[in-house]
PDB file of C-alpha atoms in Angstrom:
ATOM      1  CA  MET A   1      84.934  69.238  70.665  1.00  0.00           C
ATOM      2  CA  PRO A   2      86.644  67.264  69.402  1.00  0.00           C
ATOM      3  CA  LYS A   3      89.490  65.490  70.913  1.00  0.00           C
ATOM      4  CA  GLN A   4      91.969  66.845  69.392  1.00  0.00           C
ATOM      5  CA  LEU A   5      91.294  70.405  69.267  1.00  0.00           C
ATOM      6  CA  LYS A   6      90.633  70.139  72.987  1.00  0.00           C
ATOM      7  CA  LYS A   7      93.844  68.222  73.385  1.00  0.00           C
ATOM      8  CA  ALA A   8      95.245  71.418  71.494  1.00  0.00           C
ATOM      9  CA  ARG A   9      93.526  74.149  73.771  1.00  0.00           C
ATOM     10  CA  GLU A  10      94.959  72.574  76.993  1.00  0.00           C
ATOM     11  CA  ARG A  11      98.050  72.941  75.813  1.00  0.00           C
ATOM     12  CA  ASN A  12      97.666  76.671  74.388  1.00  0.00           C
ATOM     13  CA  TYR A  13      95.560  77.327  78.515  1.00  0.00           C
ATOM     14  CA  LEU A  14      99.059  75.723  80.261  1.00  0.00           C
ATOM     15  CA  HIS A  15     101.294  77.433  77.638  1.00  0.00           C
ATOM     16  CA  ASN A  16      99.693  81.070  78.782  1.00  0.00           C
ATOM     17  CA  ILE A  17     100.263  80.161  82.571  1.00  0.00           C
ATOM     18  CA  GLU A  18     103.809  79.799  82.364  1.00  0.00           C
ATOM     19  CA  ILE A  19     103.937  83.017  80.480  1.00  0.00           C
ATOM     20  CA  MET A  20     102.075  84.549  82.601  1.00  0.00           C
ATOM     21  CA  LEU A  21     103.912  82.341  85.720  1.00  0.00           C
ATOM     22  CA  THR A  22     107.443  83.612  84.397  1.00  0.00           C
ATOM     23  CA  LYS A  23     105.747  87.234  84.365  1.00  0.00           C
ATOM     24  CA  VAL A  24     105.591  87.098  88.465  1.00  0.00           C
ATOM     25  CA  LYS A  25     109.023  85.804  88.140  1.00  0.00           C
ATOM     26  CA  MET A  26     108.843  85.247  92.290  1.00  0.00           C
ATOM     27  CA  PRO A  27     108.528  81.987  94.331  1.00  0.00           C
ATOM     28  CA  LEU A  28     105.400  80.536  94.704  1.00  0.00           C
ATOM     29  CA  PRO A  29     104.642  80.513  97.993  1.00  0.00           C
ATOM     30  CA  ASP A  30     106.216  84.127  98.253  1.00  0.00           C
ATOM     31  CA  MET A  31     103.319  85.075  95.242  1.00  0.00           C
ATOM     32  CA  MET A  32     100.474  83.449  97.757  1.00  0.00           C
ATOM     33  CA  ALA A  33     102.339  85.397 100.737  1.00  0.00           C
ATOM     34  CA  ALA A  34     101.368  88.432  98.586  1.00  0.00           C
ATOM     35  CA  VAL A  35      97.882  87.148  97.430  1.00  0.00           C
ATOM     36  CA  LEU A  36      97.123  86.467 101.392  1.00  0.00           C
ATOM     37  CA  ALA A  37      98.453  89.409 102.827  1.00  0.00           C
ATOM     38  CA  MET A  38      96.631  91.783 100.301  1.00  0.00           C
ATOM     39  CA  ASP A  39     100.088  93.424  99.261  1.00  0.00           C
ATOM     40  CA  GLU A  40     100.297  95.550  96.666  1.00  0.00           C
ATOM     41  CA  SER A  41     103.690  95.955  96.627  1.00  0.00           C
ATOM     42  CA  VAL A  42     104.447  92.652  94.958  1.00  0.00           C
ATOM     43  CA  LEU A  43     101.995  92.713  93.090  1.00  0.00           C
ATOM     44  CA  ASP A  44     100.111  94.916  91.022  1.00  0.00           C
ATOM     45  CA  VAL A  45      96.448  94.569  89.457  1.00  0.00           C
ATOM     46  CA  ASP A  46      97.682  93.789  86.444  1.00  0.00           C
ATOM     47  CA  GLN A  47      99.021  90.164  87.631  1.00  0.00           C
ATOM     48  CA  VAL A  48      96.541  89.980  90.107  1.00  0.00           C
ATOM     49  CA  GLU A  49      94.131  90.265  86.827  1.00  0.00           C
ATOM     50  CA  ASN A  50      95.808  87.518  85.328  1.00  0.00           C
ATOM     51  CA  LEU A  51      95.965  84.999  88.401  1.00  0.00           C
ATOM     52  CA  ILE A  52      91.633  85.321  88.820  1.00  0.00           C
ATOM     53  CA  LYS A  53      91.975  84.932  84.808  1.00  0.00           C
ATOM     54  CA  PHE A  54      94.345  81.656  85.128  1.00  0.00           C
ATOM     55  CA  CYS A  55      92.373  80.121  88.814  1.00  0.00           C
ATOM     56  CA  PRO A  56      91.569  76.298  88.401  1.00  0.00           C
ATOM     57  CA  THR A  57      88.497  74.946  87.816  1.00  0.00           C
ATOM     58  CA  LYS A  58      86.555  72.251  89.672  1.00  0.00           C
ATOM     59  CA  GLU A  59      87.314  69.366  87.316  1.00  0.00           C
ATOM     60  CA  GLU A  60      91.391  71.066  87.815  1.00  0.00           C
ATOM     61  CA  MET A  61      91.263  71.399  91.395  1.00  0.00           C
ATOM     62  CA  GLU A  62      89.538  67.935  91.583  1.00  0.00           C
ATOM     63  CA  LEU A  63      92.280  66.237  89.803  1.00  0.00           C
ATOM     64  CA  LEU A  64      94.708  68.032  91.740  1.00  0.00           C
ATOM     65  CA  LYS A  65      92.964  66.979  95.479  1.00  0.00           C
ATOM     66  CA  GLY A  66      94.281  63.264  95.056  1.00  0.00           C
ATOM     67  CA  TYR A  67      97.759  63.313  93.943  1.00  0.00           C
ATOM     68  CA  THR A  68     100.248  62.631  97.443  1.00  0.00           C
ATOM     69  CA  GLY A  69     103.320  62.362  94.406  1.00  0.00           C
ATOM     70  CA  ASP A  70     106.321  64.925  94.351  1.00  0.00           C
ATOM     71  CA  LYS A  71     105.150  68.080  93.523  1.00  0.00           C
ATOM     72  CA  GLU A  72     108.640  68.784  91.990  1.00  0.00           C
ATOM     73  CA  ASN A  73     107.622  65.954  89.707  1.00  0.00           C
ATOM     74  CA  LEU A  74     104.425  67.990  88.176  1.00  0.00           C
ATOM     75  CA  GLY A  75     104.502  70.874  85.839  1.00  0.00           C
ATOM     76  CA  LYS A  76     104.784  74.667  86.909  1.00  0.00           C
ATOM     77  CA  CYS A  77     101.178  74.844  86.042  1.00  0.00           C
ATOM     78  CA  GLU A  78     100.212  72.401  88.611  1.00  0.00           C
ATOM     79  CA  GLN A  79     101.766  73.478  91.099  1.00  0.00           C
ATOM     80  CA  TYR A  80     100.714  76.767  90.722  1.00  0.00           C
ATOM     81  CA  PHE A  81      97.352  75.700  90.887  1.00  0.00           C
ATOM     82  CA  LEU A  82      97.845  73.730  93.915  1.00  0.00           C
ATOM     83  CA  GLU A  83     100.005  76.670  95.699  1.00  0.00           C
ATOM     84  CA  LEU A  84      95.942  77.879  94.307  1.00  0.00           C
ATOM     85  CA  MET A  85      94.516  75.872  96.255  1.00  0.00           C
ATOM     86  CA  LYS A  86      95.935  76.638  99.019  1.00  0.00           C
ATOM     87  CA  VAL A  87      94.035  79.902 100.026  1.00  0.00           C
ATOM     88  CA  PRO A  88      89.799  79.524 100.995  1.00  0.00           C
ATOM     89  CA  ARG A  89      88.370  81.153  98.060  1.00  0.00           C
ATOM     90  CA  VAL A  90      91.213  81.855  96.627  1.00  0.00           C
ATOM     91  CA  GLU A  91      89.254  83.659  93.753  1.00  0.00           C
ATOM     92  CA  SER A  92      87.613  85.941  95.439  1.00  0.00           C
ATOM     93  CA  LYS A  93      90.262  86.999  97.259  1.00  0.00           C
ATOM     94  CA  LEU A  94      91.951  87.774  94.380  1.00  0.00           C
ATOM     95  CA  ARG A  95      89.141  89.728  93.023  1.00  0.00           C
ATOM     96  CA  VAL A  96      88.794  91.299  96.235  1.00  0.00           C
ATOM     97  CA  PHE A  97      92.847  92.315  96.353  1.00  0.00           C
ATOM     98  CA  SER A  98      92.208  93.657  92.622  1.00  0.00           C
ATOM     99  CA  PHE A  99      89.555  96.124  93.727  1.00  0.00           C
ATOM    100  CA  LYS A 100      91.297  97.486  96.705  1.00  0.00           C
ATOM    101  CA  ILE A 101      94.773  97.861  94.234  1.00  0.00           C
ATOM    102  CA  GLN A 102      92.233 100.173  92.128  1.00  0.00           C
ATOM    103  CA  PHE A 103      89.812 101.474  94.655  1.00  0.00           C
ATOM    104  CA  LEU A 104      92.312 105.363  95.135  1.00  0.00           C
ATOM    105  CA  SER A 105      92.685 105.458  91.206  1.00  0.00           C
ATOM    106  CA  GLN A 106      89.017 105.286  90.826  1.00  0.00           C
ATOM    107  CA  VAL A 107      88.390 107.610  93.571  1.00  0.00           C
ATOM    108  CA  THR A 108      90.519 109.685  92.589  1.00  0.00           C
ATOM    109  CA  GLU A 109      89.108 109.871  89.174  1.00  0.00           C
ATOM    110  CA  PHE A 110      85.315 110.138  90.194  1.00  0.00           C
ATOM    111  CA  LYS A 111      86.609 113.653  92.434  1.00  0.00           C
ATOM    112  CA  LYS A 112      87.632 114.543  88.666  1.00  0.00           C
ATOM    113  CA  SER A 113      84.535 114.359  87.353  1.00  0.00           C
ATOM    114  CA  LEU A 114      82.451 115.135  89.808  1.00  0.00           C
ATOM    115  CA  LYS A 115      84.852 118.482  89.966  1.00  0.00           C
ATOM    116  CA  ALA A 116      84.000 119.467  86.985  1.00  0.00           C
ATOM    117  CA  VAL A 117      80.161 118.734  86.731  1.00  0.00           C
ATOM    118  CA  ASN A 118      80.220 120.769  90.344  1.00  0.00           C
ATOM    119  CA  SER A 119      82.427 123.308  88.112  1.00  0.00           C
ATOM    120  CA  ALA A 120      80.225 123.189  85.134  1.00  0.00           C
ATOM    121  CA  CYS A 121      76.535 123.638  87.367  1.00  0.00           C
ATOM    122  CA  GLU A 122      78.087 126.213  88.974  1.00  0.00           C
ATOM    123  CA  GLU A 123      78.851 128.194  85.310  1.00  0.00           C
ATOM    124  CA  VAL A 124      75.523 127.617  85.151  1.00  0.00           C
ATOM    125  CA  ARG A 125      74.094 129.216  87.694  1.00  0.00           C
ATOM    126  CA  LYS A 126      76.063 132.252  87.622  1.00  0.00           C
ATOM    127  CA  SER A 127      75.331 132.658  83.753  1.00  0.00           C
ATOM    128  CA  VAL A 128      74.136 136.361  82.813  1.00  0.00           C
ATOM    129  CA  LYS A 129      73.016 135.150  79.241  1.00  0.00           C
ATOM    130  CA  LEU A 130      70.415 132.301  81.481  1.00  0.00           C
ATOM    131  CA  LYS A 131      69.139 134.756  83.452  1.00  0.00           C
ATOM    132  CA  ILE A 132      67.948 136.738  80.875  1.00  0.00           C
ATOM    133  CA  MET A 133      66.806 133.962  79.268  1.00  0.00           C
ATOM    134  CA  LYS A 134      65.226 132.837  82.368  1.00  0.00           C
ATOM    135  CA  LYS A 135      63.060 136.666  82.411  1.00  0.00           C
ATOM    136  CA  ILE A 136      62.416 136.861  78.519  1.00  0.00           C
ATOM    137  CA  LEU A 137      60.682 133.191  79.259  1.00  0.00           C
ATOM    138  CA  PHE A 138      59.393 134.343  82.279  1.00  0.00           C
ATOM    139  CA  PHE A 139      57.706 137.563  80.531  1.00  0.00           C
ATOM    140  CA  GLY A 140      57.135 135.948  77.606  1.00  0.00           C
TER     141      GLY A 140
END
């Protein structure tokens, strides 16, 4: 990939992270505390999905691991990556958090679908027309 295209793609990626962070509207340490606590009252599923989407790559983590300077000198994206790196297995935890948030609504949807199937089965069992058809087929 040409260097200019790669740099443009990186700038776009970093810009998207900054947009996502401004939508969250909370300090990074508070956001990470909510992730660790899996606090659904602080972060919604869309925010958690965005955190997953913008997890740092191994290369980005390696670059930041060696940073010893003042964190205030870093950009917002780099500070975000450093906060994420404080959480062991952060991407896995975020995926579990996302699942936890969505679980009850998925169960509710599943119950509605199951209720519809059970209702349809009951209609088939009680159908007079099908019982007549069964007798006709039985006697040939």
